[in-house]
Amino acid sequence: MAVSNAFLTICQCILLAWSIKVTHSKLNDQIVKLIDCSRKNLTLMPIFLQNSTIDIYLQGNFLRVVPVWSFQKTRKIKRVDLSENLLTAIEMGAFEGLVELTDLNLGSNRLTSKSLPENIFQGLVSLQKLDTSTNYFYDNYPYFQSEISKVRSLVKLQIDLDRRHQIDKSLCNLLKLQDLGIFAPFGQIFSDNLFQNLKCLKIEILSLYVVSSLAPDTFISFPSLKTLRIMISHREAAYDAISSIFNSFKVFKGKNMTEISITQNPHRNGFVFGHNHFAVLQDICLQKLNLVDDSILGIHFKPLEVYGYKENCLEELDLSNNLMFNSKNNYLYAFCMFKHLKIARIPLTVVRKTHIKRSTGNDVYESFCLPKTLEELDLHSNVKEHTMKGIAHTTIINGSNLKTLKLANITFRDCDGTIFGIENLEYLDISGFICKVLSEHLLSQFPKLITLIARDASLGLGLNTLTDASEFLKMNLDLQHIDLMQNHINSLPDGLFHHPFRQKLSIILDRNNLQSLPNFPSRPNTIKSVSLKYNRLSCLSENDMAMLNIIKPSSVFLGGNPIECSCNTLSFLKWMNHSGFISDISDIECISQNGTLVMLSHFLHTLKSYEISCQTKLWITVASCITSFTIVALIFGTVYYRYRFAFEYFFLRVKIKLRHYQPLSDDFNYDAFISYSHKDIPWVKTLHDKLDSKGFSLCLYHKDFQGGMPIAECIVEAINSSRKVVFVITDDFLESSWGTYEIEMTKMHAFREGRESMVVVILKDNMKKDKLPKALREIWYKVVCIVWPSDSEAPYNSEEMFYEKLSKALSDGRMRISDDNPSM
């Protein structure tokens, strides 16, 4: 706790110094090992006074100079990060005395050779890692290299490449250098001519950045190379960049390689991974192949099968984030041939429909083979991929070593099945599945499962359709982490977690529809943490609080819920203040009794005085109600008995009068009240300006709500004084509790005043009807719906047409634009 307080004080001092534009910001003398002042808008180097500090992070500021003796009080420092600043000068002696410094990052600045005084790095006898990349050392590149060559202790170096000069022989002085990263200018073609002076070094790790093309002889000068990482230039990459890269690998024939990585091949250079590529790879004993984000369009099945069948050393294959298209062959069968593969990350579309064998009944049985050595299989997709198949009864051959299986966004038709053959699985991700139909034996064959991720998998329906929910996790007693976020869960079935789990559970139930705590087992040491963020909890009941007092979780998260801070929830507020279970109190907003939002932490500071006021109000209210009720009852009884015929006549007249339609007055202050999320203000301002230019008067809460009035009153007044109410429906709007409140108020007013056609809805973010609030769906047949254009090339789908329709809807309160309602 002392270290944390010291860190906060340090950063406050730095920010204060920057805000008042002093020369240096002095830090208090506390014992801290890490000073992280990155991205604090610093313009001047602070003074550091902690001799115990090991790490100093200053990246992402606006520093221009590193003054002399900048670190004179921090002689034990090991790591300094000055990257992403505006450095143009480093004064002589800036790093004086840093004999223990091992890592110095000067990357992404404006340094030139003139910025480096001679022997600037002298005295840094322990420096092992130096990053000078993305600077301007081209003015005197030989001098720059000669200064670096004096740091004889370097093990890792990151530098820029000068188009006019090759790497100098002076770097041969760096006899310990093993890891070299080179940033090339755009359009630079790499060849051995650039690197031939490096034959004197035993470089084992080489990283090339901004690569457009490679010559076949590029790596001749690196006989000791084990790890090669290539990042292709999106902007300058040659059309045959991938071909040239693989041709340059031929020099590795017969060698043992730890890793080859190629990333960021642009979409315009998309290619099919085929014979030419595998022919090169099969001559190298390669352990890890990383082709992430390389625009691979597909894999030729036969070359992959041959590569797997022949003796190879491949242990990890990562093809994530590519553009794979399905082909006629099942790639997964080819992977079965690999004898050493431990990790396979391949996009979903690589896996074609496997061989299906139908039984005499209605069930579908299928099986496929994995490498015996496979420990992790990642088939997840970044977007949902729909299939008409169900999980069925699947058998995986050779899956006994598989521990991690990621299948996120593979949206099977249902989850009514069981998977066999991977009994040692520890991590399972089935996010995005459609589990409305759910088998209670889905997880029964995973007795060692530790982590279950099932986000947005329709489990709100599936779990509650189980005949016996206690069977669902019955065999998974090693579970520790369960993530059921965004599953439309209103409640969890009884018995779901009532098992003797061997470890405490961490359960995530964020973004569901829970209004009370789920039915957890009332036993201590069963639940480690529960996250209930962004549900519909206004408070916890007495039973919920009693349950948590027994379970004693270390953390409970309630942020994003419509927590109520009023006399009605006083016992819950007192419990939160004293229990210590709620871990995100400082982030929670609550709704006060007058309808305004307040920070819960601030409210709890005055809870004692609020409790006294509640008690006083309660007794006054009770006494007033009893007295008033007695007096009113006596008066009303007497008056009603005496004038009972007159009352009966009055009620009959009112009843008859209400049956006749009364036309509404057109005397409104505004043409429309716009309801929107504060995150959509820029778009709404543009909407306002467009409609204002057409003569419409609009009410916006940022512009027209009166200060000092409760928000709820302002909303009702705005609805009453506006001829139309326009809802701008976006993802941010749906997450706002005020958006739902404004819809409810509008609905009540519309039906009470006979103004059912006053509602206009603007749909953005490709919003679907089933995502809309229930109150809006109930009056959908009366709503005028206009969709913001998301496809500019579609016919009649333009901003001009959108504003024309909206203007027409605002001009006539009884107009229906039926063709604007999207089919959902």
mmCIF file of C-alpha atoms in Angstrom, residues 297-484:
data_model
loop_
_atom_site.group_PDB
_atom_site.id
_atom_site.type_symbol
_atom_site.label_atom_id
_atom_site.label_comp_id
_atom_site.label_asym_id
_atom_site.label_seq_id
_atom_site.Cartn_x
_atom_site.Cartn_y
_atom_site.Cartn_z
ATOM 1 C CA LEU A 297 -6.751 -17.160 -49.430
ATOM 2 C CA GLY A 298 -6.520 -20.908 -48.959
ATOM 3 C CA ILE A 299 -4.232 -23.928 -48.675
ATOM 4 C CA HIS A 300 -3.629 -26.569 -51.306
ATOM 5 C CA PHE A 301 -4.500 -29.798 -49.564
ATOM 6 C CA LYS A 302 -2.025 -32.162 -51.248
ATOM 7 C CA PRO A 303 1.191 -30.150 -50.549
ATOM 8 C CA LEU A 304 0.086 -29.704 -46.935
ATOM 9 C CA GLU A 305 -0.525 -33.438 -46.635
ATOM 10 C CA VAL A 306 2.902 -34.222 -48.134
ATOM 11 C CA TYR A 307 4.573 -31.726 -45.776
ATOM 12 C CA GLY A 308 2.873 -33.358 -42.797
ATOM 13 C CA TYR A 309 3.658 -36.875 -43.965
ATOM 14 C CA LYS A 310 7.366 -36.226 -44.523
ATOM 15 C CA GLU A 311 9.629 -35.932 -41.532
ATOM 16 C CA ASN A 312 9.403 -32.354 -40.199
ATOM 17 C CA CYS A 313 10.027 -30.536 -36.915
ATOM 18 C CA LEU A 314 6.937 -28.302 -36.871
ATOM 19 C CA GLU A 315 5.540 -27.837 -33.337
ATOM 20 C CA GLU A 316 3.508 -24.637 -33.748
ATOM 21 C CA LEU A 317 1.521 -23.375 -36.745
ATOM 22 C CA ASP A 318 -0.304 -20.046 -36.551
ATOM 23 C CA LEU A 319 -2.443 -18.976 -39.545
ATOM 24 C CA SER A 320 -4.778 -16.685 -37.588
ATOM 25 C CA ASN A 321 -6.489 -13.645 -39.080
ATOM 26 C CA ASN A 322 -6.303 -14.693 -42.728
ATOM 27 C CA LEU A 323 -8.868 -14.688 -45.535
ATOM 28 C CA MET A 324 -9.271 -18.451 -45.897
ATOM 29 C CA PHE A 325 -11.939 -19.613 -48.307
ATOM 30 C CA ASN A 326 -13.396 -23.103 -48.174
ATOM 31 C CA SER A 327 -12.194 -25.630 -50.700
ATOM 32 C CA LYS A 328 -13.242 -29.127 -51.637
ATOM 33 C CA ASN A 329 -10.764 -30.729 -49.228
ATOM 34 C CA ASN A 330 -10.760 -31.056 -45.465
ATOM 35 C CA TYR A 331 -7.537 -29.469 -44.229
ATOM 36 C CA LEU A 332 -8.024 -30.882 -40.755
ATOM 37 C CA TYR A 333 -7.387 -34.388 -42.063
ATOM 38 C CA ALA A 334 -3.996 -33.241 -43.381
ATOM 39 C CA PHE A 335 -2.975 -31.940 -39.955
ATOM 40 C CA CYS A 336 -3.440 -35.456 -38.594
ATOM 41 C CA MET A 337 -0.230 -36.404 -40.459
ATOM 42 C CA PHE A 338 2.014 -34.097 -38.426
ATOM 43 C CA LYS A 339 4.089 -35.961 -35.853
ATOM 44 C CA HIS A 340 5.287 -33.105 -33.619
ATOM 45 C CA LEU A 341 2.579 -30.425 -33.904
ATOM 46 C CA LYS A 342 1.577 -29.047 -30.473
ATOM 47 C CA ILE A 343 -0.212 -25.789 -31.322
ATOM 48 C CA ALA A 344 -2.426 -25.139 -34.356
ATOM 49 C CA ARG A 345 -4.190 -21.820 -34.870
ATOM 50 C CA ILE A 346 -6.153 -21.821 -38.127
ATOM 51 C CA PRO A 347 -9.232 -19.841 -39.215
ATOM 52 C CA LEU A 348 -12.601 -21.513 -39.112
ATOM 53 C CA THR A 349 -12.972 -21.627 -42.880
ATOM 54 C CA VAL A 350 -9.947 -23.918 -43.120
ATOM 55 C CA VAL A 351 -12.093 -26.695 -41.631
ATOM 56 C CA ARG A 352 -14.547 -28.089 -44.143
ATOM 57 C CA LYS A 353 -17.496 -30.231 -43.241
ATOM 58 C CA THR A 354 -16.118 -33.534 -42.043
ATOM 59 C CA HIS A 355 -17.384 -36.930 -43.140
ATOM 60 C CA ILE A 356 -20.878 -37.440 -41.767
ATOM 61 C CA LYS A 357 -22.257 -40.871 -41.006
ATOM 62 C CA ARG A 358 -25.936 -41.058 -40.224
ATOM 63 C CA SER A 359 -27.302 -43.590 -37.799
ATOM 64 C CA THR A 360 -30.648 -45.303 -38.057
ATOM 65 C CA GLY A 361 -32.075 -42.656 -35.746
ATOM 66 C CA ASN A 362 -32.081 -38.867 -35.996
ATOM 67 C CA ASP A 363 -28.645 -38.278 -34.440
ATOM 68 C CA VAL A 364 -25.590 -37.415 -36.535
ATOM 69 C CA TYR A 365 -22.274 -39.081 -35.700
ATOM 70 C CA GLU A 366 -18.928 -37.823 -36.986
ATOM 71 C CA SER A 367 -15.244 -38.093 -36.212
ATOM 72 C CA PHE A 368 -11.947 -36.544 -37.240
ATOM 73 C CA CYS A 369 -8.293 -37.022 -36.429
ATOM 74 C CA LEU A 370 -5.748 -34.747 -34.728
ATOM 75 C CA PRO A 371 -1.975 -35.072 -34.337
ATOM 76 C CA LYS A 372 -1.221 -37.148 -31.250
ATOM 77 C CA THR A 373 1.008 -34.374 -29.908
ATOM 78 C CA LEU A 374 -1.522 -31.526 -30.326
ATOM 79 C CA GLU A 375 -2.096 -29.522 -27.118
ATOM 80 C CA GLU A 376 -3.888 -26.392 -28.439
ATOM 81 C CA LEU A 377 -6.356 -26.099 -31.317
ATOM 82 C CA ASP A 378 -7.686 -22.634 -32.134
ATOM 83 C CA LEU A 379 -10.385 -22.480 -34.824
ATOM 84 C CA HIS A 380 -12.025 -19.265 -33.648
ATOM 85 C CA SER A 381 -13.321 -16.662 -36.079
ATOM 86 C CA ASN A 382 -13.350 -12.900 -35.548
ATOM 87 C CA VAL A 383 -16.859 -12.771 -37.023
ATOM 88 C CA LYS A 384 -19.712 -15.222 -36.703
ATOM 89 C CA GLU A 385 -19.664 -18.067 -39.212
ATOM 90 C CA HIS A 386 -23.064 -19.735 -39.485
ATOM 91 C CA THR A 387 -23.511 -23.432 -40.170
ATOM 92 C CA MET A 388 -26.610 -25.604 -40.322
ATOM 93 C CA LYS A 389 -24.820 -28.409 -38.474
ATOM 94 C CA GLY A 390 -25.387 -29.225 -34.833
ATOM 95 C CA ILE A 391 -22.651 -30.402 -32.499
ATOM 96 C CA ALA A 392 -24.161 -33.894 -32.561
ATOM 97 C CA HIS A 393 -22.028 -36.735 -31.219
ATOM 98 C CA THR A 394 -18.458 -36.032 -32.271
ATOM 99 C CA THR A 395 -15.445 -38.254 -31.683
ATOM 100 C CA ILE A 396 -11.917 -36.805 -31.917
ATOM 101 C CA ILE A 397 -9.210 -39.355 -32.639
ATOM 102 C CA ASN A 398 -5.781 -38.817 -31.032
ATOM 103 C CA GLY A 399 -7.124 -35.981 -28.867
ATOM 104 C CA SER A 400 -5.897 -37.196 -25.497
ATOM 105 C CA ASN A 401 -3.178 -34.478 -25.277
ATOM 106 C CA LEU A 402 -5.455 -31.598 -26.289
ATOM 107 C CA LYS A 403 -5.761 -29.086 -23.438
ATOM 108 C CA THR A 404 -7.050 -25.922 -25.185
ATOM 109 C CA LEU A 405 -9.884 -25.768 -27.719
ATOM 110 C CA LYS A 406 -11.094 -22.388 -29.035
ATOM 111 C CA LEU A 407 -14.224 -22.485 -31.216
ATOM 112 C CA ALA A 408 -15.561 -18.943 -30.723
ATOM 113 C CA ASN A 409 -18.102 -17.719 -33.292
ATOM 114 C CA ILE A 410 -18.566 -21.099 -34.956
ATOM 115 C CA THR A 411 -22.333 -20.829 -34.743
ATOM 116 C CA PHE A 412 -23.564 -24.403 -34.828
ATOM 117 C CA ARG A 413 -27.293 -24.833 -35.209
ATOM 118 C CA ASP A 414 -27.587 -26.264 -31.696
ATOM 119 C CA CYS A 415 -25.565 -27.649 -28.782
ATOM 120 C CA ASP A 416 -27.499 -30.900 -28.453
ATOM 121 C CA GLY A 417 -24.644 -33.387 -28.440
ATOM 122 C CA THR A 418 -21.465 -34.640 -26.811
ATOM 123 C CA ILE A 419 -17.804 -34.505 -27.839
ATOM 124 C CA PHE A 420 -15.665 -37.570 -27.118
ATOM 125 C CA GLY A 421 -11.932 -38.183 -27.245
ATOM 126 C CA ILE A 422 -10.523 -35.033 -25.567
ATOM 127 C CA GLU A 423 -10.859 -36.097 -21.964
ATOM 128 C CA ASN A 424 -7.872 -33.987 -20.808
ATOM 129 C CA LEU A 425 -9.268 -30.678 -22.103
ATOM 130 C CA GLU A 426 -8.694 -27.759 -19.699
ATOM 131 C CA TYR A 427 -9.793 -24.685 -21.701
ATOM 132 C CA LEU A 428 -12.929 -24.501 -23.892
ATOM 133 C CA ASP A 429 -14.291 -21.426 -25.709
ATOM 134 C CA ILE A 430 -17.728 -21.852 -27.325
ATOM 135 C CA SER A 431 -18.616 -18.162 -27.514
ATOM 136 C CA GLY A 432 -21.086 -17.329 -30.275
ATOM 137 C CA PHE A 433 -22.657 -20.801 -30.358
ATOM 138 C CA ILE A 434 -26.433 -21.114 -30.700
ATOM 139 C CA CYS A 435 -27.237 -23.129 -27.582
ATOM 140 C CA LYS A 436 -30.996 -22.605 -27.474
ATOM 141 C CA VAL A 437 -31.149 -26.383 -27.791
ATOM 142 C CA LEU A 438 -28.701 -27.684 -25.201
ATOM 143 C CA SER A 439 -27.677 -31.131 -24.094
ATOM 144 C CA GLU A 440 -27.035 -31.601 -20.387
ATOM 145 C CA HIS A 441 -24.164 -33.904 -21.419
ATOM 146 C CA LEU A 442 -22.399 -31.344 -23.640
ATOM 147 C CA LEU A 443 -19.451 -31.033 -21.208
ATOM 148 C CA SER A 444 -19.684 -34.436 -19.572
ATOM 149 C CA GLN A 445 -16.578 -35.791 -21.339
ATOM 150 C CA PHE A 446 -14.280 -33.010 -20.053
ATOM 151 C CA PRO A 447 -13.605 -33.994 -16.419
ATOM 152 C CA LYS A 448 -10.429 -31.841 -16.235
ATOM 153 C CA LEU A 449 -11.990 -28.649 -17.626
ATOM 154 C CA ILE A 450 -10.730 -25.538 -15.794
ATOM 155 C CA THR A 451 -11.965 -22.630 -17.958
ATOM 156 C CA LEU A 452 -15.293 -22.398 -19.796
ATOM 157 C CA ILE A 453 -15.915 -19.353 -22.020
ATOM 158 C CA ALA A 454 -19.435 -19.163 -23.472
ATOM 159 C CA ARG A 455 -20.240 -15.554 -24.367
ATOM 160 C CA ASP A 456 -23.263 -14.692 -26.503
ATOM 161 C CA ALA A 457 -24.233 -18.356 -26.814
ATOM 162 C CA SER A 458 -28.016 -18.122 -26.131
ATOM 163 C CA LEU A 459 -27.582 -19.948 -22.832
ATOM 164 C CA GLY A 460 -30.325 -17.842 -21.280
ATOM 165 C CA LEU A 461 -32.739 -20.115 -23.146
ATOM 166 C CA GLY A 462 -30.685 -23.308 -23.322
ATOM 167 C CA LEU A 463 -29.917 -23.652 -19.601
ATOM 168 C CA ASN A 464 -33.548 -23.163 -18.606
ATOM 169 C CA THR A 465 -34.742 -25.853 -21.024
ATOM 170 C CA LEU A 466 -32.625 -28.554 -19.378
ATOM 171 C CA THR A 467 -34.608 -31.274 -17.661
ATOM 172 C CA ASP A 468 -32.055 -31.442 -14.852
ATOM 173 C CA ALA A 469 -29.650 -28.462 -14.799
ATOM 174 C CA SER A 470 -27.568 -30.065 -12.058
ATOM 175 C CA GLU A 471 -26.313 -32.575 -14.648
ATOM 176 C CA PHE A 472 -24.753 -29.887 -16.876
ATOM 177 C CA LEU A 473 -21.564 -29.274 -14.823
ATOM 178 C CA LYS A 474 -21.717 -32.454 -12.791
ATOM 179 C CA MET A 475 -18.556 -33.955 -14.321
ATOM 180 C CA ASN A 476 -16.530 -30.705 -14.387
ATOM 181 C CA LEU A 477 -15.421 -30.492 -10.776
ATOM 182 C CA ASP A 478 -12.050 -28.880 -11.658
ATOM 183 C CA LEU A 479 -13.733 -25.750 -13.058
ATOM 184 C CA GLN A 480 -12.311 -22.446 -11.847
ATOM 185 C CA HIS A 481 -13.374 -19.842 -14.440
ATOM 186 C CA ILE A 482 -16.822 -19.584 -16.064
ATOM 187 C CA ASP A 483 -17.696 -16.727 -18.432
ATOM 188 C CA LEU A 484 -21.388 -16.478 -19.405
#
